[in-house]
Amino acid sequence: MLRRSIKERGWGETLDWAVSLLVCVAEFYMYYDFFGGFFYLRGSFRILWKRVLALISLGTCLFGINLLGNSYVNLIASAMLLWICCMMFYQGSIGRKILCCMIAFSIAAACEFLFSALLNIRIFVARQESITNLADFPWQIFTMKLMTYIIFTIIKQCCGHTKQEIGGRIFLYYLCIPVSSVGIMLMTYSFGMDGFMGQLEKGLFSACFAIMLFGNMAVFRAFCRYSEELVRNAEQKLVISRQSMELQYYGQVQSMDREQKEFIHNVSN
């Protein structure tokens, strides 16, 4: 029994670290995607692997800070890393960046404290240490991040102005996917299914929920790319149409010039 408890404790710690690392990386991807609706990406980060490496680095930094177990340090460091993420990836005015960072941080904090209140999770204690064990709440954590991502997406769709904005009807079609995913996640642990599962089953369900979280992000990214392609195709069609009209105009001018020369030639002779 002692050997089994030690094994389960090690598995729980591994799951805790894995969930925390995935959540940290997903959190900075949500910030990166949210800022993309208001600012334009810097030229140095147009290469995919640079963006991926930067996001993983920011997530790893936050994960290392979380290991300290100090809630106030975690709060300050999260705000600083959020500002670094905005300044590093995007170009724009400082005032707008400060406003977007404040909105993003407020939404993320509100969702976290809302879930903490609903699930009766104690985040702060007298010694300023977090006693939340993410291995005990993996589904709830992924659900919280997915809900945060939905709110970010709605705000970006309503207030953003870059080419990542997609059509209203297509956006409503997309919302069916994350909303149904959140419903499935909530129903899964609201019915107490986690009480009938062992550590292995919980790990498999956590992996499935993590895939669901990143899958929803990937689907919306695909919708954004589709919208960008539509805008790019519309711009190309407009340019082609303008060039066609100019070519037709030049052809008419040349035809009139040729007829005029023929008329002058005939009159002269």
PDB file of C-alpha atoms in Angstrom:
ATOM      1  CA  MET A   1       0.000   0.000   0.000  1.00  0.00           C
ATOM      2  CA  LEU A   2       2.853   2.363   0.830  1.00  0.00           C
ATOM      3  CA  ARG A   3       4.581   1.580  -2.457  1.00  0.00           C
ATOM      4  CA  ARG A   4       1.320   2.146  -4.328  1.00  0.00           C
ATOM      5  CA  SER A   5       0.688   5.496  -2.639  1.00  0.00           C
ATOM      6  CA  ILE A   6       4.200   6.660  -3.510  1.00  0.00           C
ATOM      7  CA  LYS A   7       3.613   5.624  -7.113  1.00  0.00           C
ATOM      8  CA  GLU A   8       0.272   7.455  -7.267  1.00  0.00           C
ATOM      9  CA  ARG A   9       1.861  10.516  -5.672  1.00  0.00           C
ATOM     10  CA  GLY A  10       4.593  10.513  -8.326  1.00  0.00           C
ATOM     11  CA  TRP A  11       2.005  10.142 -11.071  1.00  0.00           C
ATOM     12  CA  GLY A  12      -0.026  12.992  -9.600  1.00  0.00           C
ATOM     13  CA  GLU A  13       3.044  15.233  -9.477  1.00  0.00           C
ATOM     14  CA  THR A  14       3.904  14.408 -13.087  1.00  0.00           C
ATOM     15  CA  LEU A  15       0.331  15.173 -14.145  1.00  0.00           C
ATOM     16  CA  ASP A  16       0.458  18.403 -12.156  1.00  0.00           C
ATOM     17  CA  TRP A  17       3.601  19.557 -13.959  1.00  0.00           C
ATOM     18  CA  ALA A  18       2.300  18.512 -17.379  1.00  0.00           C
ATOM     19  CA  VAL A  19      -1.031  20.307 -16.895  1.00  0.00           C
ATOM     20  CA  SER A  20       0.701  23.417 -15.563  1.00  0.00           C
ATOM     21  CA  LEU A  21       3.152  23.576 -18.478  1.00  0.00           C
ATOM     22  CA  LEU A  22       0.436  23.049 -21.097  1.00  0.00           C
ATOM     23  CA  VAL A  23      -1.762  25.676 -19.456  1.00  0.00           C
ATOM     24  CA  CYS A  24       1.086  28.211 -19.374  1.00  0.00           C
ATOM     25  CA  VAL A  25       1.876  27.719 -23.068  1.00  0.00           C
ATOM     26  CA  ALA A  26      -1.832  27.840 -23.980  1.00  0.00           C
ATOM     27  CA  GLU A  27      -2.262  31.014 -21.951  1.00  0.00           C
ATOM     28  CA  PHE A  28       0.417  32.883 -23.857  1.00  0.00           C
ATOM     29  CA  TYR A  29      -0.934  31.635 -27.165  1.00  0.00           C
ATOM     30  CA  MET A  30      -4.307  33.093 -26.162  1.00  0.00           C
ATOM     31  CA  TYR A  31      -2.638  36.426 -25.396  1.00  0.00           C
ATOM     32  CA  TYR A  32      -0.738  36.314 -28.689  1.00  0.00           C
ATOM     33  CA  ASP A  33      -3.913  35.535 -30.618  1.00  0.00           C
ATOM     34  CA  PHE A  34      -5.885  38.231 -28.783  1.00  0.00           C
ATOM     35  CA  PHE A  35      -3.321  40.935 -29.520  1.00  0.00           C
ATOM     36  CA  GLY A  36      -3.296  39.842 -33.168  1.00  0.00           C
ATOM     37  CA  GLY A  37      -6.787  41.280 -33.553  1.00  0.00           C
ATOM     38  CA  PHE A  38      -5.607  44.788 -32.676  1.00  0.00           C
ATOM     39  CA  PHE A  39      -1.976  45.045 -33.803  1.00  0.00           C
ATOM     40  CA  TYR A  40       0.182  43.986 -36.711  1.00  0.00           C
ATOM     41  CA  LEU A  41       2.873  41.372 -36.282  1.00  0.00           C
ATOM     42  CA  ARG A  42       6.497  42.467 -36.364  1.00  0.00           C
ATOM     43  CA  GLY A  43       8.458  41.430 -39.417  1.00  0.00           C
ATOM     44  CA  SER A  44      10.993  39.482 -37.360  1.00  0.00           C
ATOM     45  CA  PHE A  45       8.261  37.087 -36.137  1.00  0.00           C
ATOM     46  CA  ARG A  46       6.638  36.263 -39.462  1.00  0.00           C
ATOM     47  CA  ILE A  47       8.520  32.953 -39.445  1.00  0.00           C
ATOM     48  CA  LEU A  48       6.479  30.258 -37.693  1.00  0.00           C
ATOM     49  CA  TRP A  49       9.227  28.554 -35.727  1.00  0.00           C
ATOM     50  CA  LYS A  50      10.283  31.866 -34.159  1.00  0.00           C
ATOM     51  CA  ARG A  51       6.767  32.470 -32.868  1.00  0.00           C
ATOM     52  CA  VAL A  52       6.471  28.920 -31.550  1.00  0.00           C
ATOM     53  CA  LEU A  53       9.839  29.126 -29.811  1.00  0.00           C
ATOM     54  CA  ALA A  54       8.974  32.483 -28.240  1.00  0.00           C
ATOM     55  CA  LEU A  55       5.592  31.239 -26.968  1.00  0.00           C
ATOM     56  CA  ILE A  56       7.123  28.089 -25.487  1.00  0.00           C
ATOM     57  CA  SER A  57       9.823  30.197 -23.822  1.00  0.00           C
ATOM     58  CA  LEU A  58       7.261  32.553 -22.267  1.00  0.00           C
ATOM     59  CA  GLY A  59       5.139  29.614 -21.108  1.00  0.00           C
ATOM     60  CA  THR A  60       8.172  27.895 -19.604  1.00  0.00           C
ATOM     61  CA  CYS A  61       9.138  31.069 -17.743  1.00  0.00           C
ATOM     62  CA  LEU A  62       5.647  31.311 -16.261  1.00  0.00           C
ATOM     63  CA  PHE A  63       5.748  27.612 -15.392  1.00  0.00           C
ATOM     64  CA  GLY A  64       9.040  28.082 -13.543  1.00  0.00           C
ATOM     65  CA  ILE A  65       7.610  31.028 -11.627  1.00  0.00           C
ATOM     66  CA  ASN A  66       4.555  28.966 -10.689  1.00  0.00           C
ATOM     67  CA  LEU A  67       6.851  26.376  -9.115  1.00  0.00           C
ATOM     68  CA  LEU A  68       7.891  28.983  -6.538  1.00  0.00           C
ATOM     69  CA  GLY A  69       4.398  28.755  -5.040  1.00  0.00           C
ATOM     70  CA  ASN A  70       4.125  32.465  -4.255  1.00  0.00           C
ATOM     71  CA  SER A  71       0.820  33.876  -5.491  1.00  0.00           C
ATOM     72  CA  TYR A  72       1.841  37.532  -5.403  1.00  0.00           C
ATOM     73  CA  VAL A  73       5.057  36.862  -7.318  1.00  0.00           C
ATOM     74  CA  ASN A  74       3.025  34.828  -9.809  1.00  0.00           C
ATOM     75  CA  LEU A  75       0.575  37.713 -10.254  1.00  0.00           C
ATOM     76  CA  ILE A  76       3.293  40.306 -10.870  1.00  0.00           C
ATOM     77  CA  ALA A  77       5.321  38.013 -13.117  1.00  0.00           C
ATOM     78  CA  SER A  78       2.243  37.132 -15.198  1.00  0.00           C
ATOM     79  CA  ALA A  79       1.553  40.820 -15.826  1.00  0.00           C
ATOM     80  CA  MET A  80       5.184  41.460 -16.782  1.00  0.00           C
ATOM     81  CA  LEU A  81       5.335  38.476 -19.135  1.00  0.00           C
ATOM     82  CA  LEU A  82       2.051  39.558 -20.687  1.00  0.00           C
ATOM     83  CA  TRP A  83       3.528  42.983 -21.419  1.00  0.00           C
ATOM     84  CA  ILE A  84       6.685  41.371 -22.836  1.00  0.00           C
ATOM     85  CA  CYS A  85       4.518  39.190 -25.091  1.00  0.00           C
ATOM     86  CA  CYS A  86       2.662  42.208 -26.460  1.00  0.00           C
ATOM     87  CA  MET A  87       5.786  44.312 -26.985  1.00  0.00           C
ATOM     88  CA  MET A  88       7.834  41.487 -28.470  1.00  0.00           C
ATOM     89  CA  PHE A  89       5.349  40.225 -31.083  1.00  0.00           C
ATOM     90  CA  TYR A  90       3.439  43.318 -32.208  1.00  0.00           C
ATOM     91  CA  GLN A  91       4.024  46.909 -33.261  1.00  0.00           C
ATOM     92  CA  GLY A  92       1.759  49.779 -32.264  1.00  0.00           C
ATOM     93  CA  SER A  93       1.275  52.659 -29.882  1.00  0.00           C
ATOM     94  CA  ILE A  94       2.195  52.201 -26.218  1.00  0.00           C
ATOM     95  CA  GLY A  95      -1.169  53.489 -25.005  1.00  0.00           C
ATOM     96  CA  ARG A  96      -3.174  50.971 -27.000  1.00  0.00           C
ATOM     97  CA  LYS A  97      -0.875  48.162 -25.897  1.00  0.00           C
ATOM     98  CA  ILE A  98      -1.325  49.115 -22.246  1.00  0.00           C
ATOM     99  CA  LEU A  99      -5.109  49.132 -22.705  1.00  0.00           C
ATOM    100  CA  CYS A 100      -5.148  45.744 -24.457  1.00  0.00           C
ATOM    101  CA  CYS A 101      -2.862  44.230 -21.807  1.00  0.00           C
ATOM    102  CA  MET A 102      -5.111  45.497 -19.026  1.00  0.00           C
ATOM    103  CA  ILE A 103      -8.198  44.043 -20.742  1.00  0.00           C
ATOM    104  CA  ALA A 104      -6.522  40.681 -21.386  1.00  0.00           C
ATOM    105  CA  PHE A 105      -5.149  40.403 -17.849  1.00  0.00           C
ATOM    106  CA  SER A 106      -8.479  41.399 -16.294  1.00  0.00           C
ATOM    107  CA  ILE A 107     -10.406  38.800 -18.313  1.00  0.00           C
ATOM    108  CA  ALA A 108      -7.929  36.029 -17.490  1.00  0.00           C
ATOM    109  CA  ALA A 109      -7.927  36.913 -13.776  1.00  0.00           C
ATOM    110  CA  ALA A 110     -11.728  37.177 -13.674  1.00  0.00           C
ATOM    111  CA  CYS A 111     -12.176  33.735 -15.253  1.00  0.00           C
ATOM    112  CA  GLU A 112      -9.643  32.214 -12.873  1.00  0.00           C
ATOM    113  CA  PHE A 113     -11.227  33.673  -9.742  1.00  0.00           C
ATOM    114  CA  LEU A 114     -14.708  32.781 -11.014  1.00  0.00           C
ATOM    115  CA  PHE A 115     -13.752  29.142 -11.417  1.00  0.00           C
ATOM    116  CA  SER A 116     -11.984  29.207  -8.053  1.00  0.00           C
ATOM    117  CA  ALA A 117     -15.146  30.481  -6.382  1.00  0.00           C
ATOM    118  CA  LEU A 118     -17.419  28.002  -8.145  1.00  0.00           C
ATOM    119  CA  LEU A 119     -15.179  25.031  -7.376  1.00  0.00           C
ATOM    120  CA  ASN A 120     -14.286  26.185  -3.841  1.00  0.00           C
ATOM    121  CA  ILE A 121     -10.568  26.163  -4.657  1.00  0.00           C
ATOM    122  CA  ARG A 122      -8.460  28.104  -2.169  1.00  0.00           C
ATOM    123  CA  ILE A 123      -5.949  30.151  -4.139  1.00  0.00           C
ATOM    124  CA  PHE A 124      -4.365  32.255  -1.388  1.00  0.00           C
ATOM    125  CA  VAL A 125      -3.438  31.402   2.166  1.00  0.00           C
ATOM    126  CA  ALA A 126      -1.893  33.448   4.943  1.00  0.00           C
ATOM    127  CA  ARG A 127       1.655  32.689   3.849  1.00  0.00           C
ATOM    128  CA  GLN A 128       0.966  33.822   0.285  1.00  0.00           C
ATOM    129  CA  GLU A 129       1.393  30.346  -1.108  1.00  0.00           C
ATOM    130  CA  SER A 130      -0.845  28.571  -3.568  1.00  0.00           C
ATOM    131  CA  ILE A 131      -2.157  25.240  -2.306  1.00  0.00           C
ATOM    132  CA  THR A 132      -4.026  24.383  -5.495  1.00  0.00           C
ATOM    133  CA  ASN A 133      -2.936  21.032  -6.904  1.00  0.00           C
ATOM    134  CA  LEU A 134      -3.643  21.120 -10.608  1.00  0.00           C
ATOM    135  CA  ALA A 135      -3.564  17.317 -10.752  1.00  0.00           C
ATOM    136  CA  ASP A 136      -6.810  17.332  -8.755  1.00  0.00           C
ATOM    137  CA  PHE A 137      -8.482  19.791 -11.166  1.00  0.00           C
ATOM    138  CA  PRO A 138      -7.128  19.100 -14.670  1.00  0.00           C
ATOM    139  CA  TRP A 139     -10.482  19.192 -16.473  1.00  0.00           C
ATOM    140  CA  GLN A 140     -11.562  22.346 -14.681  1.00  0.00           C
ATOM    141  CA  ILE A 141      -8.305  24.102 -15.574  1.00  0.00           C
ATOM    142  CA  PHE A 142      -8.626  23.271 -19.279  1.00  0.00           C
ATOM    143  CA  THR A 143     -12.293  24.306 -19.210  1.00  0.00           C
ATOM    144  CA  MET A 144     -11.382  27.617 -17.584  1.00  0.00           C
ATOM    145  CA  LYS A 145      -8.758  28.339 -20.246  1.00  0.00           C
ATOM    146  CA  LEU A 146     -11.152  27.405 -23.048  1.00  0.00           C
ATOM    147  CA  MET A 147     -13.785  29.749 -21.640  1.00  0.00           C
ATOM    148  CA  THR A 148     -11.160  32.503 -21.403  1.00  0.00           C
ATOM    149  CA  TYR A 149     -10.227  31.857 -25.019  1.00  0.00           C
ATOM    150  CA  ILE A 150     -13.878  32.152 -26.088  1.00  0.00           C
ATOM    151  CA  ILE A 151     -14.178  35.543 -24.366  1.00  0.00           C
ATOM    152  CA  PHE A 152     -10.937  36.717 -25.992  1.00  0.00           C
ATOM    153  CA  THR A 153     -12.223  35.568 -29.374  1.00  0.00           C
ATOM    154  CA  ILE A 154     -15.562  37.363 -29.006  1.00  0.00           C
ATOM    155  CA  ILE A 155     -13.876  40.632 -27.968  1.00  0.00           C
ATOM    156  CA  LYS A 156     -11.392  40.375 -30.811  1.00  0.00           C
ATOM    157  CA  GLN A 157     -14.193  39.702 -33.291  1.00  0.00           C
ATOM    158  CA  CYS A 158     -16.293  42.632 -32.069  1.00  0.00           C
ATOM    159  CA  CYS A 159     -13.532  45.216 -31.555  1.00  0.00           C
ATOM    160  CA  GLY A 160     -10.619  44.051 -33.694  1.00  0.00           C
ATOM    161  CA  HIS A 161      -9.742  45.724 -36.955  1.00  0.00           C
ATOM    162  CA  THR A 162      -7.068  43.565 -38.583  1.00  0.00           C
ATOM    163  CA  LYS A 163      -7.556  41.020 -41.351  1.00  0.00           C
ATOM    164  CA  GLN A 164      -8.020  38.248 -38.779  1.00  0.00           C
ATOM    165  CA  GLU A 165     -11.618  39.365 -38.279  1.00  0.00           C
ATOM    166  CA  ILE A 166     -13.992  36.851 -39.881  1.00  0.00           C
ATOM    167  CA  GLY A 167     -17.548  37.214 -41.087  1.00  0.00           C
ATOM    168  CA  GLY A 168     -20.382  37.270 -38.568  1.00  0.00           C
ATOM    169  CA  ARG A 169     -22.151  34.182 -39.906  1.00  0.00           C
ATOM    170  CA  ILE A 170     -18.942  32.148 -40.105  1.00  0.00           C
ATOM    171  CA  PHE A 171     -18.030  33.303 -36.597  1.00  0.00           C
ATOM    172  CA  LEU A 172     -21.371  32.061 -35.242  1.00  0.00           C
ATOM    173  CA  TYR A 173     -20.734  28.703 -36.910  1.00  0.00           C
ATOM    174  CA  TYR A 174     -17.355  28.553 -35.232  1.00  0.00           C
ATOM    175  CA  LEU A 175     -18.752  29.377 -31.781  1.00  0.00           C
ATOM    176  CA  CYS A 176     -20.750  26.132 -31.861  1.00  0.00           C
ATOM    177  CA  ILE A 177     -17.513  24.167 -31.487  1.00  0.00           C
ATOM    178  CA  PRO A 178     -15.953  25.793 -28.370  1.00  0.00           C
ATOM    179  CA  VAL A 179     -19.311  26.308 -26.631  1.00  0.00           C
ATOM    180  CA  SER A 180     -20.205  22.639 -27.059  1.00  0.00           C
ATOM    181  CA  SER A 181     -16.692  21.690 -25.892  1.00  0.00           C
ATOM    182  CA  VAL A 182     -17.107  23.751 -22.721  1.00  0.00           C
ATOM    183  CA  GLY A 183     -20.504  22.128 -22.149  1.00  0.00           C
ATOM    184  CA  ILE A 184     -19.007  18.648 -22.479  1.00  0.00           C
ATOM    185  CA  MET A 185     -16.199  19.541 -20.064  1.00  0.00           C
ATOM    186  CA  LEU A 186     -18.601  20.989 -17.496  1.00  0.00           C
ATOM    187  CA  MET A 187     -20.974  18.041 -17.695  1.00  0.00           C
ATOM    188  CA  THR A 188     -18.117  15.550 -17.389  1.00  0.00           C
ATOM    189  CA  TYR A 189     -17.012  16.590 -13.917  1.00  0.00           C
ATOM    190  CA  SER A 190     -20.318  18.118 -12.738  1.00  0.00           C
ATOM    191  CA  PHE A 191     -21.793  14.608 -12.809  1.00  0.00           C
ATOM    192  CA  GLY A 192     -18.948  13.374 -10.610  1.00  0.00           C
ATOM    193  CA  MET A 193     -17.362  11.106 -13.205  1.00  0.00           C
ATOM    194  CA  ASP A 194     -13.886  11.866 -11.866  1.00  0.00           C
ATOM    195  CA  GLY A 195     -14.761  10.142  -8.604  1.00  0.00           C
ATOM    196  CA  PHE A 196     -14.993   6.777 -10.363  1.00  0.00           C
ATOM    197  CA  MET A 197     -11.667   6.996 -12.186  1.00  0.00           C
ATOM    198  CA  GLY A 198      -8.152   6.065 -11.271  1.00  0.00           C
ATOM    199  CA  GLN A 199      -5.044   8.108 -11.936  1.00  0.00           C
ATOM    200  CA  LEU A 200      -4.511   6.542 -15.366  1.00  0.00           C
ATOM    201  CA  GLU A 201      -8.067   7.256 -16.485  1.00  0.00           C
ATOM    202  CA  LYS A 202      -7.821  10.829 -15.196  1.00  0.00           C
ATOM    203  CA  GLY A 203      -4.580  11.266 -17.107  1.00  0.00           C
ATOM    204  CA  LEU A 204      -6.166  10.021 -20.329  1.00  0.00           C
ATOM    205  CA  PHE A 205      -9.169  12.303 -19.881  1.00  0.00           C
ATOM    206  CA  SER A 206      -6.852  15.217 -19.127  1.00  0.00           C
ATOM    207  CA  ALA A 207      -4.943  14.502 -22.328  1.00  0.00           C
ATOM    208  CA  CYS A 208      -8.220  14.415 -24.286  1.00  0.00           C
ATOM    209  CA  PHE A 209      -9.305  17.718 -22.737  1.00  0.00           C
ATOM    210  CA  ALA A 210      -5.934  19.260 -23.544  1.00  0.00           C
ATOM    211  CA  ILE A 211      -6.338  18.131 -27.164  1.00  0.00           C
ATOM    212  CA  MET A 212      -9.841  19.613 -27.151  1.00  0.00           C
ATOM    213  CA  LEU A 213      -8.482  22.940 -25.885  1.00  0.00           C
ATOM    214  CA  PHE A 214      -5.682  23.168 -28.454  1.00  0.00           C
ATOM    215  CA  GLY A 215      -7.985  21.762 -31.144  1.00  0.00           C
ATOM    216  CA  ASN A 216     -10.438  24.605 -30.643  1.00  0.00           C
ATOM    217  CA  MET A 217      -7.593  27.076 -30.953  1.00  0.00           C
ATOM    218  CA  ALA A 218      -6.401  25.378 -34.130  1.00  0.00           C
ATOM    219  CA  VAL A 219      -9.905  25.427 -35.620  1.00  0.00           C
ATOM    220  CA  PHE A 220     -10.292  29.144 -35.006  1.00  0.00           C
ATOM    221  CA  ARG A 221      -6.826  29.715 -36.437  1.00  0.00           C
ATOM    222  CA  ALA A 222      -7.980  27.882 -39.554  1.00  0.00           C
ATOM    223  CA  PHE A 223     -11.057  30.122 -39.727  1.00  0.00           C
ATOM    224  CA  CYS A 224      -8.822  33.191 -39.420  1.00  0.00           C
ATOM    225  CA  ARG A 225      -6.551  31.940 -42.188  1.00  0.00           C
ATOM    226  CA  TYR A 226      -9.626  31.307 -44.314  1.00  0.00           C
ATOM    227  CA  SER A 227     -10.801  34.860 -43.673  1.00  0.00           C
ATOM    228  CA  GLU A 228      -7.368  36.239 -44.526  1.00  0.00           C
ATOM    229  CA  GLU A 229      -7.384  34.269 -47.771  1.00  0.00           C
ATOM    230  CA  LEU A 230     -10.822  35.661 -48.629  1.00  0.00           C
ATOM    231  CA  VAL A 231      -9.617  39.213 -48.012  1.00  0.00           C
ATOM    232  CA  ARG A 232      -6.450  38.594 -49.997  1.00  0.00           C
ATOM    233  CA  ASN A 233      -8.397  37.050 -52.893  1.00  0.00           C
ATOM    234  CA  ALA A 234     -10.851  39.969 -52.867  1.00  0.00           C
ATOM    235  CA  GLU A 235      -7.958  42.431 -52.986  1.00  0.00           C
ATOM    236  CA  GLN A 236      -6.333  40.496 -55.835  1.00  0.00           C
ATOM    237  CA  LYS A 237      -9.614  40.408 -57.776  1.00  0.00           C
ATOM    238  CA  LEU A 238      -9.982  44.144 -57.253  1.00  0.00           C
ATOM    239  CA  VAL A 239      -6.458  44.763 -58.543  1.00  0.00           C
ATOM    240  CA  ILE A 240      -7.036  42.472 -61.540  1.00  0.00           C
ATOM    241  CA  SER A 241     -10.336  44.200 -62.306  1.00  0.00           C
ATOM    242  CA  ARG A 242      -8.696  47.627 -62.082  1.00  0.00           C
ATOM    243  CA  GLN A 243      -5.846  46.513 -64.338  1.00  0.00           C
ATOM    244  CA  SER A 244      -8.329  45.034 -66.798  1.00  0.00           C
ATOM    245  CA  MET A 245     -10.262  48.309 -66.924  1.00  0.00           C
ATOM    246  CA  GLU A 246      -7.054  50.279 -67.391  1.00  0.00           C
ATOM    247  CA  LEU A 247      -5.947  47.907 -70.148  1.00  0.00           C
ATOM    248  CA  GLN A 248      -9.307  48.258 -71.862  1.00  0.00           C
ATOM    249  CA  TYR A 249      -9.083  52.047 -71.559  1.00  0.00           C
ATOM    250  CA  TYR A 250      -5.586  52.104 -73.020  1.00  0.00           C
ATOM    251  CA  GLY A 251      -6.805  49.867 -75.859  1.00  0.00           C
ATOM    252  CA  GLN A 252      -9.625  52.258 -76.616  1.00  0.00           C
ATOM    253  CA  VAL A 253      -7.200  55.208 -76.526  1.00  0.00           C
ATOM    254  CA  GLN A 254      -4.859  53.441 -78.953  1.00  0.00           C
ATOM    255  CA  SER A 255      -7.769  52.570 -81.227  1.00  0.00           C
ATOM    256  CA  MET A 256      -8.996  56.172 -81.256  1.00  0.00           C
ATOM    257  CA  ASP A 257      -5.448  57.412 -81.889  1.00  0.00           C
ATOM    258  CA  ARG A 258      -5.065  54.989 -84.779  1.00  0.00           C
ATOM    259  CA  GLU A 259      -8.394  56.032 -86.303  1.00  0.00           C
ATOM    260  CA  GLN A 260      -7.464  59.683 -85.891  1.00  0.00           C
ATOM    261  CA  LYS A 261      -4.169  59.132 -87.682  1.00  0.00           C
ATOM    262  CA  GLU A 262      -5.935  57.321 -90.493  1.00  0.00           C
ATOM    263  CA  PHE A 263      -8.450  60.161 -90.806  1.00  0.00           C
ATOM    264  CA  ILE A 264      -5.680  62.776 -90.925  1.00  0.00           C
ATOM    265  CA  HIS A 265      -3.832  60.691 -93.495  1.00  0.00           C
ATOM    266  CA  ASN A 266      -6.903  60.384 -95.683  1.00  0.00           C
ATOM    267  CA  VAL A 267      -7.680  64.113 -95.445  1.00  0.00           C
ATOM    268  CA  SER A 268      -4.075  65.007 -96.263  1.00  0.00           C
ATOM    269  CA  ASN A 269      -4.115  62.851 -99.381  1.00  0.00           C
TER     270      ASN A 269
END
